[in-house]
Coordinates of C-alpha atoms and ligand atoms in Angstrom, one line a residue:
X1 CA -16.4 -12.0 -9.8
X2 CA -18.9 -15.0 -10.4
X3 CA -19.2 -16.2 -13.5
X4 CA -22.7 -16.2 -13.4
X5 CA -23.1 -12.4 -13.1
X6 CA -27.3 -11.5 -14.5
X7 CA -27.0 -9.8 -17.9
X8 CA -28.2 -6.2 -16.8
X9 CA -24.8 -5.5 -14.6
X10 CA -22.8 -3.1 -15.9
X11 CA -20.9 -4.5 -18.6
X12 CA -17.5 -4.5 -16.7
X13 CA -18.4 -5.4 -13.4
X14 CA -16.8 -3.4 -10.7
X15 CA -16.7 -3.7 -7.4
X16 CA -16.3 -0.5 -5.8
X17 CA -17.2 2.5 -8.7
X18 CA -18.0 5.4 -7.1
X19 CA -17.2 8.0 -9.8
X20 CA -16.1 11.7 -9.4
X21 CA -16.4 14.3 -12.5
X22 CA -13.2 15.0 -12.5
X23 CA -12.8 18.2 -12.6
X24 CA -10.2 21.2 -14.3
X25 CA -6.5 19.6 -15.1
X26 CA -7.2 15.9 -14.0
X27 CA -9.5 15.9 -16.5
X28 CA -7.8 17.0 -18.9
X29 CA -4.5 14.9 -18.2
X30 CA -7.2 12.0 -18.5
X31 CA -8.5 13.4 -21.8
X32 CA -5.0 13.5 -23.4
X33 CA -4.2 10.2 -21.9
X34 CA -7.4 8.2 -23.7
X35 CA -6.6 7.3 -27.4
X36 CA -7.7 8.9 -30.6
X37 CA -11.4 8.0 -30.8
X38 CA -12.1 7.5 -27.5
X39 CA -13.8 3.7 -27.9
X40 CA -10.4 1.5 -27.3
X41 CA -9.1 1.4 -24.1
X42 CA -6.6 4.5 -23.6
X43 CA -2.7 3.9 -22.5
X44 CA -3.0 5.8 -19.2
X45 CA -0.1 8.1 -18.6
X46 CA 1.7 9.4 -15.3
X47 CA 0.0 12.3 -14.4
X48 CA 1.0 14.9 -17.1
X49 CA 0.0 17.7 -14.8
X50 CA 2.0 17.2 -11.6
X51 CA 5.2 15.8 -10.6
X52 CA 5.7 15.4 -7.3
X53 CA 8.9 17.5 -5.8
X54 CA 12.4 15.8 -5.0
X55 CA 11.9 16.9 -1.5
X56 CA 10.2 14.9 1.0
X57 CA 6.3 15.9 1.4
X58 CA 5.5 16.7 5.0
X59 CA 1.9 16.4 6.3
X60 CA 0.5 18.2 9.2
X61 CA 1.8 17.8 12.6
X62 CA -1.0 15.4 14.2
X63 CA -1.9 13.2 11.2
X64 CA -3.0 10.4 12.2
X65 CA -1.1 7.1 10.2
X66 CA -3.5 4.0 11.0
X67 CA -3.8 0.4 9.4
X68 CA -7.1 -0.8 9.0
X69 CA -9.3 -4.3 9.3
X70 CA -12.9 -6.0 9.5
X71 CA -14.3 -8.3 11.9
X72 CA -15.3 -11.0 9.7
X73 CA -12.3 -11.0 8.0
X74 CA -9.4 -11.1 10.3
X75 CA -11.2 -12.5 13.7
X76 CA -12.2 -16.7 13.0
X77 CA -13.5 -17.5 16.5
X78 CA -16.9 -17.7 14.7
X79 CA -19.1 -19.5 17.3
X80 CA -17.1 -17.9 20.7
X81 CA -18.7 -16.6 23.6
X82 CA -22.5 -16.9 22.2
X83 CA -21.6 -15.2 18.6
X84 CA -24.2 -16.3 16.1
X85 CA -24.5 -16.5 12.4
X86 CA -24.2 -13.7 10.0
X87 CA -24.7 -13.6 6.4
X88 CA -21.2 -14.2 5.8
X89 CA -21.0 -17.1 8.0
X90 CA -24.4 -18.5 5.6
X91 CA -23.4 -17.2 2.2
X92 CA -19.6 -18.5 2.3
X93 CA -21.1 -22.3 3.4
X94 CA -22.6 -21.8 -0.2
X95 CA -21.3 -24.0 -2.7
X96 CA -19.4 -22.0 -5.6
X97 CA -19.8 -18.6 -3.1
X98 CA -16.2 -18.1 -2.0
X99 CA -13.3 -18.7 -4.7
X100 CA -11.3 -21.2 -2.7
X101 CA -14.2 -22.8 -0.8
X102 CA -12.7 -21.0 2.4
X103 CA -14.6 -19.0 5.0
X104 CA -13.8 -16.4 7.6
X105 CA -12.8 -19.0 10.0
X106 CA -9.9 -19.0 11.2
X107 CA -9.4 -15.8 8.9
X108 CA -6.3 -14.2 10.8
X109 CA -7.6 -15.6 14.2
X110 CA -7.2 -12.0 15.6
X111 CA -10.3 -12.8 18.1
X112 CA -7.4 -14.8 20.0
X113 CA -4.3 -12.5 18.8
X114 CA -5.4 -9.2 19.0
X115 CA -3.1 -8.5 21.6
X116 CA 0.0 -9.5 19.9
X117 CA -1.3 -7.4 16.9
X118 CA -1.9 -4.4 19.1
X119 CA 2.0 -4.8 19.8
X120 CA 2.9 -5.3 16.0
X121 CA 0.9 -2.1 15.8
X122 CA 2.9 -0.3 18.5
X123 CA 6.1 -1.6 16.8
X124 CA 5.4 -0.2 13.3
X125 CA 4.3 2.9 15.4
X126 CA 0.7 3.3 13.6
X127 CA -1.2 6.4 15.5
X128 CA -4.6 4.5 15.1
X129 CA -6.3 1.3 14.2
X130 CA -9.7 0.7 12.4
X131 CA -11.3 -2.1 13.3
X132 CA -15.3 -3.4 13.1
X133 CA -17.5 -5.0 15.7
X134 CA -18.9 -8.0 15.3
X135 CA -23.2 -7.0 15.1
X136 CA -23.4 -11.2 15.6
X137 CA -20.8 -11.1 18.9
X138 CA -22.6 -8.3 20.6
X139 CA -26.5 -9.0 19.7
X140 CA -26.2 -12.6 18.4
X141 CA -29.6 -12.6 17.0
X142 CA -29.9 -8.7 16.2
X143 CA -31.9 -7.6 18.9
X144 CA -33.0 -7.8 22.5
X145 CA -30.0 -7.1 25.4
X146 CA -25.9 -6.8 24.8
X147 CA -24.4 -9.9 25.0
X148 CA -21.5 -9.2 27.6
X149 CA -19.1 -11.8 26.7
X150 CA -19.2 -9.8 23.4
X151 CA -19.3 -6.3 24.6
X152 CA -16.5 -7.5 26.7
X153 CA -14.4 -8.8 24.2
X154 CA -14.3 -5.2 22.0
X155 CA -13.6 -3.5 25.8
X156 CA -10.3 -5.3 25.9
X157 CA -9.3 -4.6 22.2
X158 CA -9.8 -1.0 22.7
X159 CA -8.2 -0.9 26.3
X160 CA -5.1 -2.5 25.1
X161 CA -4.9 -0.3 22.1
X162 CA -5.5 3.1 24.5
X163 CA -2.7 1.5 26.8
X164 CA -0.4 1.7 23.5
X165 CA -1.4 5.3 22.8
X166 CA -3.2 4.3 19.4
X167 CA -6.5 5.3 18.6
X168 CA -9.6 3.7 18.2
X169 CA -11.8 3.8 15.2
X170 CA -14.8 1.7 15.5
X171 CA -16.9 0.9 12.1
X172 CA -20.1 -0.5 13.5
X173 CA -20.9 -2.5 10.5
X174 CA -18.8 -4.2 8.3
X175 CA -21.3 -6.0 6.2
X176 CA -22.1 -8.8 9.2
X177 CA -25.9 -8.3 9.3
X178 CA -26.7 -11.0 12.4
X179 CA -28.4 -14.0 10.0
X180 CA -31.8 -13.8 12.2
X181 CA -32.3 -10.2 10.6
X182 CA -31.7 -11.3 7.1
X183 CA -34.4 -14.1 7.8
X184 CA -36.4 -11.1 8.7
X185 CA -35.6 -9.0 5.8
X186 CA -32.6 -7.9 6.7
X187 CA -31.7 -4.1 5.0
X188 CA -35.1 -5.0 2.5
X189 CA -36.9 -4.2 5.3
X190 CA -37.0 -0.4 7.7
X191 CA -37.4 -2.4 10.7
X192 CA -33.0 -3.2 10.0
X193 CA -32.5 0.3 10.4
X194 CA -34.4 0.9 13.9
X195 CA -32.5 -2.6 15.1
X196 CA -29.1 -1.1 14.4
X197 CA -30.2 2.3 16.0
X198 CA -30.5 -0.1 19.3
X199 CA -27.3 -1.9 18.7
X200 CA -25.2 0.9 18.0
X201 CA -26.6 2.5 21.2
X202 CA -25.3 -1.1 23.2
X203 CA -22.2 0.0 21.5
X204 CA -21.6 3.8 22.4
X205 CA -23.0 2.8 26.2
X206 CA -19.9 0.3 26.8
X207 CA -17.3 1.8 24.8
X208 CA -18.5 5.6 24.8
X209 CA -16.0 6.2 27.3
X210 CA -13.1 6.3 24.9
X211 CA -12.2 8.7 22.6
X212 CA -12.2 7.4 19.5
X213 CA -13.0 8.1 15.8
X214 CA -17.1 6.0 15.4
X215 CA -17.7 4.7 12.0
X216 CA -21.7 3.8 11.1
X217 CA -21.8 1.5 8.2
X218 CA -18.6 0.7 6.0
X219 CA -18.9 0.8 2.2
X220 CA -23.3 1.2 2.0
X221 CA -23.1 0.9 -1.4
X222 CA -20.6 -2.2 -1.9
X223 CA -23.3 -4.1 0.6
X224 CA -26.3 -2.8 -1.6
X225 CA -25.2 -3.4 -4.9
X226 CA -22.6 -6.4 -5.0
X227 CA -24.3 -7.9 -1.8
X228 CA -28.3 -7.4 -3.3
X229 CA -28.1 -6.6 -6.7
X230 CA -24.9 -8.7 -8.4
X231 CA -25.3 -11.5 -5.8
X232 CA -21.1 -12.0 -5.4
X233 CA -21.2 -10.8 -1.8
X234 CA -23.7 -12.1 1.4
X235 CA -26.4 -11.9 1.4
X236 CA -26.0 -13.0 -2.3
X237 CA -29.5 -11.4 -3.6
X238 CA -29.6 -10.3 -7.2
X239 CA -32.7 -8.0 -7.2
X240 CA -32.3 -4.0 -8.1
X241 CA -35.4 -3.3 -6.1
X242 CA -33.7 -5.1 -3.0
X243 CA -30.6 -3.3 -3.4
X244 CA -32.4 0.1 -3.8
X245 CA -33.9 -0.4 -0.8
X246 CA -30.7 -1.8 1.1
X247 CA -29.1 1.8 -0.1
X248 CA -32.2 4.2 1.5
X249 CA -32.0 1.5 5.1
X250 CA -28.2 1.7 5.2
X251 CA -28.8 5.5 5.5
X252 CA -31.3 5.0 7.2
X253 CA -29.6 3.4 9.8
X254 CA -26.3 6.0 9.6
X255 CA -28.8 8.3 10.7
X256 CA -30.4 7.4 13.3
X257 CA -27.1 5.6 15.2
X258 CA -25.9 9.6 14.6
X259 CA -29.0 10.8 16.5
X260 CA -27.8 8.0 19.2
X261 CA -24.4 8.7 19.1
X262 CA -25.1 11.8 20.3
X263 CA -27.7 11.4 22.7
X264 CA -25.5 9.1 24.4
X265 CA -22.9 11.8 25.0
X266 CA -20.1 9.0 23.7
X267 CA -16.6 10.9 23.4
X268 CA -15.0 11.1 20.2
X269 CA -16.6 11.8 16.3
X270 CA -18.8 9.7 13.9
X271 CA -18.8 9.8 10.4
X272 CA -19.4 7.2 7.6
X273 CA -17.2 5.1 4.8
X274 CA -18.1 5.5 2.0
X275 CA -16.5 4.2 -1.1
X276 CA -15.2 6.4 -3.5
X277 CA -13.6 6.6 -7.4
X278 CA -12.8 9.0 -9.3
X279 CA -14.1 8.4 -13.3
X280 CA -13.2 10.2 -16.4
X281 CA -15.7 10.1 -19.4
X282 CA -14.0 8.7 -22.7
X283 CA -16.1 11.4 -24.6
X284 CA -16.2 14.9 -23.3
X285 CA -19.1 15.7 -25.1
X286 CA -21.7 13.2 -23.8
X287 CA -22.4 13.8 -20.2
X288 CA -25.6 12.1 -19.7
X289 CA -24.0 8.9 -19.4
X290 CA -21.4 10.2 -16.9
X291 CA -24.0 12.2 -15.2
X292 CA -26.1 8.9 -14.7
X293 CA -23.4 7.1 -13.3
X294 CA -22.2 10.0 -11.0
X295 CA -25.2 9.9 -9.5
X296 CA -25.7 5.7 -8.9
X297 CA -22.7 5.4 -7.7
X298 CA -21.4 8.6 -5.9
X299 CA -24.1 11.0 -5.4
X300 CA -26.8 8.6 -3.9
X301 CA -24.7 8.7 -1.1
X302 CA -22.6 11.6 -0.8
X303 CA -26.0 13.7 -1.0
X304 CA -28.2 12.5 1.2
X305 CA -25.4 12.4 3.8
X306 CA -24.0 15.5 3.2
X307 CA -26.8 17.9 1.4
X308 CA -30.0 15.6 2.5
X309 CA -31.7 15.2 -0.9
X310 CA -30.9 11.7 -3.5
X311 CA -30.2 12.8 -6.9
X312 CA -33.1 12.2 -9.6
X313 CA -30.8 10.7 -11.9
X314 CA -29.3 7.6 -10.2
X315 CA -32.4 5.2 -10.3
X316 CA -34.0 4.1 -13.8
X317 CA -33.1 1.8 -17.1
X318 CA -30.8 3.2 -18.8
X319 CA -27.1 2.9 -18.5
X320 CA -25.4 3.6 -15.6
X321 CA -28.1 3.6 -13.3
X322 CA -30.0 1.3 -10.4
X323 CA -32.0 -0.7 -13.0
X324 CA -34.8 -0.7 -9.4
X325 CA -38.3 0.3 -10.3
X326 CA -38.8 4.0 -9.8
X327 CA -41.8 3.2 -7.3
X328 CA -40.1 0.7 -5.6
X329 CA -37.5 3.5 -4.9
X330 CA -40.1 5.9 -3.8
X331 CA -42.0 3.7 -1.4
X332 CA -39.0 2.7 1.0
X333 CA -39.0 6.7 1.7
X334 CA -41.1 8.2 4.2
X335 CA -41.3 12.0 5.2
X336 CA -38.1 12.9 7.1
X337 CA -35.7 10.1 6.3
X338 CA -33.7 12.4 4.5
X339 CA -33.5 14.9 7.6
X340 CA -32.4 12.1 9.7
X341 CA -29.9 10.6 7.3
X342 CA -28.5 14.4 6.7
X343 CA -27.6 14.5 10.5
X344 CA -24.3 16.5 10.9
X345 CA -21.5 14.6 11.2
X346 CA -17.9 15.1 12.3
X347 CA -15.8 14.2 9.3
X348 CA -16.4 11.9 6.2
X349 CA -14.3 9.0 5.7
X350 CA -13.4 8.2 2.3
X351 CA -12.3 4.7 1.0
X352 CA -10.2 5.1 -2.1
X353 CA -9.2 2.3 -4.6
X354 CA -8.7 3.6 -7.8
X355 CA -10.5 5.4 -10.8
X356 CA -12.6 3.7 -14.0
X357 CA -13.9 5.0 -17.2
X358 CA -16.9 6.3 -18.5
X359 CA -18.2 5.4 -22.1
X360 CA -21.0 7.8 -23.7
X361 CA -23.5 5.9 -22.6
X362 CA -22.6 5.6 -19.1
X363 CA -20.9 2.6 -18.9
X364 CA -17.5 1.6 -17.4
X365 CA -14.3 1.1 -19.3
X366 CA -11.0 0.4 -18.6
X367 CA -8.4 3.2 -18.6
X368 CA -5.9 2.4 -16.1
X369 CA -3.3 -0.5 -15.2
X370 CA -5.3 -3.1 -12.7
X371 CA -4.0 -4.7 -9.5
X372 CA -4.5 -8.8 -9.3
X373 CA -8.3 -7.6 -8.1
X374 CA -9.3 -7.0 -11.4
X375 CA -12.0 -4.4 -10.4
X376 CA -9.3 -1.8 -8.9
X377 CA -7.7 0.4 -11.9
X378 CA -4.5 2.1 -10.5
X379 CA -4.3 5.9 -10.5
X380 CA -2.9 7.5 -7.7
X381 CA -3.8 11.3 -9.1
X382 CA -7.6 9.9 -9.1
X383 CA -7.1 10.4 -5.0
X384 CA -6.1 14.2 -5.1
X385 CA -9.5 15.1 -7.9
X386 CA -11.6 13.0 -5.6
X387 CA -10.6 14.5 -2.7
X388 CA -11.2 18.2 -4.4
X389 CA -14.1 17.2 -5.7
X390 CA -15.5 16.5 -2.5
X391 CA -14.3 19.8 -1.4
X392 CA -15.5 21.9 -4.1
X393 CA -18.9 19.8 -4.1
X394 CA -20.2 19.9 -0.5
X395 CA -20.2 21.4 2.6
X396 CA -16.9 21.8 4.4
X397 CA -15.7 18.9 6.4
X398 CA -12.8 17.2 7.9
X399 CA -11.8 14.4 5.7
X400 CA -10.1 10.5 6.6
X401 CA -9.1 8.3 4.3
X402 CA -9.8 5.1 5.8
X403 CA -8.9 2.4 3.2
X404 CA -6.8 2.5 0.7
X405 CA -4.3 -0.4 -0.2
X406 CA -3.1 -3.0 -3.0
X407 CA -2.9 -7.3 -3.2
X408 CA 0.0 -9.0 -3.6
X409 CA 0.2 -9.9 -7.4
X410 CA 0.4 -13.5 -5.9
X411 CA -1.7 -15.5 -3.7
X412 CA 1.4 -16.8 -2.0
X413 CA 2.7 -15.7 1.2
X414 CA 5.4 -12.9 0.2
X415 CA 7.0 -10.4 2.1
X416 CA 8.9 -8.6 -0.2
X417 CA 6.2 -6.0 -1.9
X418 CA 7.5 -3.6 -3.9
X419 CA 4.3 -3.1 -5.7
X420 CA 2.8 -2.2 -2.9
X421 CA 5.2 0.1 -1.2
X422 CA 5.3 2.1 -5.1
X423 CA 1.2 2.4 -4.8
X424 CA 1.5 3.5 -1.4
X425 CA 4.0 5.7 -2.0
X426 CA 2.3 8.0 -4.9
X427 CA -1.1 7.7 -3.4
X428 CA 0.5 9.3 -0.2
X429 CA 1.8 12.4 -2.3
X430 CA -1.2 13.1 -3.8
X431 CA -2.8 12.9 -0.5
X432 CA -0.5 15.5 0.6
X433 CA -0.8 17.2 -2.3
X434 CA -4.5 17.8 -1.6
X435 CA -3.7 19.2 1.9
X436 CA -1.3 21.9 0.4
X437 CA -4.7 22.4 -2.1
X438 CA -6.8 23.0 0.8
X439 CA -8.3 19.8 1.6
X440 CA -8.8 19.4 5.2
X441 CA -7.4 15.1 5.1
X442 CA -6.9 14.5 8.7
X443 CA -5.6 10.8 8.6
X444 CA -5.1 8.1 6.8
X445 CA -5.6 4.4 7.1
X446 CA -3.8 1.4 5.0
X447 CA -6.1 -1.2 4.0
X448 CA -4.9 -4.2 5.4
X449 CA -3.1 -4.6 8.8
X450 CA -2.8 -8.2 8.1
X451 CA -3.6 -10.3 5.3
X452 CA -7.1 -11.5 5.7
X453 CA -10.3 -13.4 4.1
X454 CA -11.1 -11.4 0.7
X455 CA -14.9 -11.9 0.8
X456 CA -15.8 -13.5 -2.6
X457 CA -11.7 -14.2 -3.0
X458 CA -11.3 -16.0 0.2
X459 CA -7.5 -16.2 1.3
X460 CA -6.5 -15.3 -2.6
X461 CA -5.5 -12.1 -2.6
X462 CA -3.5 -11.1 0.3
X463 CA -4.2 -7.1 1.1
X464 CA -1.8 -6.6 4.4
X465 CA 1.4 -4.9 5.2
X466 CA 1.6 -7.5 7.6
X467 CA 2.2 -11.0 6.4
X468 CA 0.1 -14.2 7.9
X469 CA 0.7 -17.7 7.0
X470 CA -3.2 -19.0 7.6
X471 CA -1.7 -22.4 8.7
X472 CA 0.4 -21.2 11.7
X473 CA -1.3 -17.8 12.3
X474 CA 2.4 -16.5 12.3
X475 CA 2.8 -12.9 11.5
X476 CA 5.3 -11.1 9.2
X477 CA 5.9 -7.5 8.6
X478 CA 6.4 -7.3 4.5
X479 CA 9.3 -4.7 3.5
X480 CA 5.6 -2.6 2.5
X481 CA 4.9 -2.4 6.7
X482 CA 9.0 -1.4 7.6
X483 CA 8.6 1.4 4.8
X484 CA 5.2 2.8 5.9
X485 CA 6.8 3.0 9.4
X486 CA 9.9 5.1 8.0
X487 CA 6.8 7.2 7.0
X488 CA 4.8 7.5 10.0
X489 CA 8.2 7.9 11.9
X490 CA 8.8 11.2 9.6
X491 CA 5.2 12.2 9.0
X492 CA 6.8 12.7 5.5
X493 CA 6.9 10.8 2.1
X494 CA 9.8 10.9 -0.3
X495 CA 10.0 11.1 -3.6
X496 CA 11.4 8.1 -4.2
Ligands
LIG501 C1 -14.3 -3.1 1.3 C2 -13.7 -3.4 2.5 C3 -12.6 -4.3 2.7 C4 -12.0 -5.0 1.5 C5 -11.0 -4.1 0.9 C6 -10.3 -4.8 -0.3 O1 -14.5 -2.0 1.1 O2 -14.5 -4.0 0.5 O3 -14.0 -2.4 3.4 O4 -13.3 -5.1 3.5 O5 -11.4 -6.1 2.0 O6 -11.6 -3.0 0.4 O7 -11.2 -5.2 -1.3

């Protein structure tokens, strides 16, 4: 987080809250877990309600066990084969921008490796791999024809994964917006969402071919808010109205590349990640402030996507809302956006972190243990009421989790990550806990693969199961990577 953070963020800044009433039990177990009063930060407890059982927990024959990455943050090769600018290659030059001065060159310098990680994948036996495409590789300037040494590039990545019997899944946008559409606007501006219609139609024409799981636009509300409205992330804006805006043209864009994807008749399913937290209020009794903050940050995406209507409540002055101006909000909208952004999809992917909570006047507070990222509070039953929530909320639909991970408590190379393998471990049983519920969770992807450039953190916080020393490029399954395959190899977690 930057120190210089404007006055009307939320008082605890956080970099990924997207609450979920929890509902029944949870709450309850979160109720009794907060301290007398209710204003001092509570001593979380295990989960009061559920133990898991001594015996292993199986999940369904065909889950799918993947690892998951970004472009900009594991690939360097920043100016190869015609690639051009994107924000992140403009805001991390910033003075002050990125922790450690660092930027995502050489990152993990997977543009050149990716073939000896597609083997390290095959060798810890993951079933699928998530990775982005570079926007800047494949349209260097945002618009106009593919750029074949690009397209070309992604055509071998997926080819050697196929050839290893793992499968694709393609996010389309990982927060790399090609600079020469932020000059334009970039996602201020509708004209974003009709240029990444075109490029994701570049996309499903070359690599349409393969089956494999499509992703729009990763995390629309981490871009919008931290990237528009707090300023910590590219394209480092700090304006509510900008950030509103960014949310409706992100959607936007989801849309329409869903009307693409299946005009083009591209094999395979799309869906969207979106970022999700589960959030218990400190005071049962006042739910305006938790209904306020439901809405900014999980409704206003969840809805349109899934029920194609934005809730009333998420915009506006008070506590836990988009501080945008309300006709700001209404004049990026035109008649049948929300049609187009409600476009059936084939599963929803859900990116799950932790939990926060809510103060009576909507506000965040701490209830829960944090990792060295300060923002993510550790709660592993936060996973199992977010994932019911979503099914008892909205229309049925198959489910992926498709990040969900730790750092290292140190920004030192380290292989040995018990931490990690603990977090992984109890996130994993309630994930299979929610399948014996009734949630239809089809897969589920670590967050990292390899360690990687942390956005703001640069190479601080180290997020893989795989180990990389950033001088050498040499990579190092952590004892987190040889457990996870003991995992996939039984399609069961332990209890211990
Ligand atoms: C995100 C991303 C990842 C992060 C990860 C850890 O959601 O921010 O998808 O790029 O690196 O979540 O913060």
């Amino acid at each position: 987080m930057p120190e210089d953070v404007p006055a009307r963020l939320p008082a605890r800044f956080s970099r990924r809250t997207l609450f979920a009433m929890a509902g029944g039990g949870a709450l309850a177990a979160a109720l009794a877990a907060c301290a007398p009063g209710g204003s001092t930060t509570p001593t979380p407890t295990a989960s009061a309600s559920w133990m898991p059982p001594a015996k292993p927990m199986a999940f369904p024959q065909g889950f799918v066990w993947g690892a998951a990455t970004s472009a900009y943050q594991v690939e360097g090769s920043v100016t190869a084969d015609g690639r051009l600018p994107s924000v992140w290659d403009t805001f991390a030059a910033r003075a002050g921008a990125i922790r450690d001065g660092s930027t995502g060159d050489p990152a993990a310098d997977q543009y050149v490796r990716y073939a000896q990680d597609v083997d390290l994948m095959a060798g810890l036996g993951l079933g699928a791999y998530r990775f982005s495409l570079a926007w800047p590789r494949i349209q260097p300037t945002g618009s106009g024809p593919a750029n074949a040494a690009g397209l070309d590039h992604y055509r071998r990545v997926v080819d050697a994964l196929v050839e290893r019997g793992i499968r694709p899944a393609i996010t389309l946008f990982h927060w790399d917006l090609p600079q020469a559409l932020q000059d334009a606007g970039g996602w201020a501006k509708r004209e974003t969402a009709l240029r990444f219609a075109d490029y994701a139609e570049l996309c499903f024409d070359a690599l349409g071919d393969v089956e494999a799981d499509w992703m729009t636009l990763n995390e629309p509300k981490t871009h919008a808010f931290v990237g528009h409205w707090y300023g910590a992330h590219a394209p480092g804006l700090r304006s509510p109205d900008v950030a509103a805006a960014a949310v409706h043209h992100q959607l936007l864009a989801h849309g329409l590349a869903v009307e693409r994807f299946r005009e083009s008749g591209a094999a395979g399913r799309i869906g969207i990640p979106l970022n999700l937290v589960s959030a218990y209020p400190l005071d049962a009794g006042r739910a305006d402030g938790l209904a306020r903050l439901d809405a900014r940050e999980n409704r206003l995406f969840l809805d349109p996507v899934l029920k194609g209507t934005y809730p009333d409540e998420a915009i506006g002055s008070l506590p836990g809302q988009l501080p945008a101006r309300p006709a700001a909000w209404m004049t990026v909208q035109e008649d049948g956006d929300l049609e187009t952004i409600s476009a059936p999809i084939d599963f929803l992917a859900v990116q799950y972190y932790g939990v926060t909570g809510v103060d009576a006047s909507g506000n965040e507070t701490s209830i829960a243990p944090t990792s060295a990222a300060t923002w993510q509070q550790i709660k592993a039953e936060g996973l199992y009421d977010l994932l019911m929530r979503i099914v008892r909320d909205y229309p049925a639909i198959p489910l992926l989790i498709t990040e969900n991970g730790i750092p290292d408590p140190t920004p030192d190379l380290t292989v040995d990550d018990p931490e990690r393998i603990e977090f992984l471990r109890t996130h994993f049983q309630q994930a299979a806990r929610s399948i014996a519920d009734g949630a239809p969770l089809e897969a589920y992807y670590v967050w990292s693969l390899l360690d990687n450039f942390e956005w703001a953190e640069g190479y601080q916080q180290r997020w893989g199961i795989v180990a990389v020393d950033f001088q050498t490029q040499e990579r190092t399954p952590k004892r987190s990577a040889e457990w996870y395959s003991g995992v996939i190899a039984a399609n069961a977690v332990s209890a211990s």
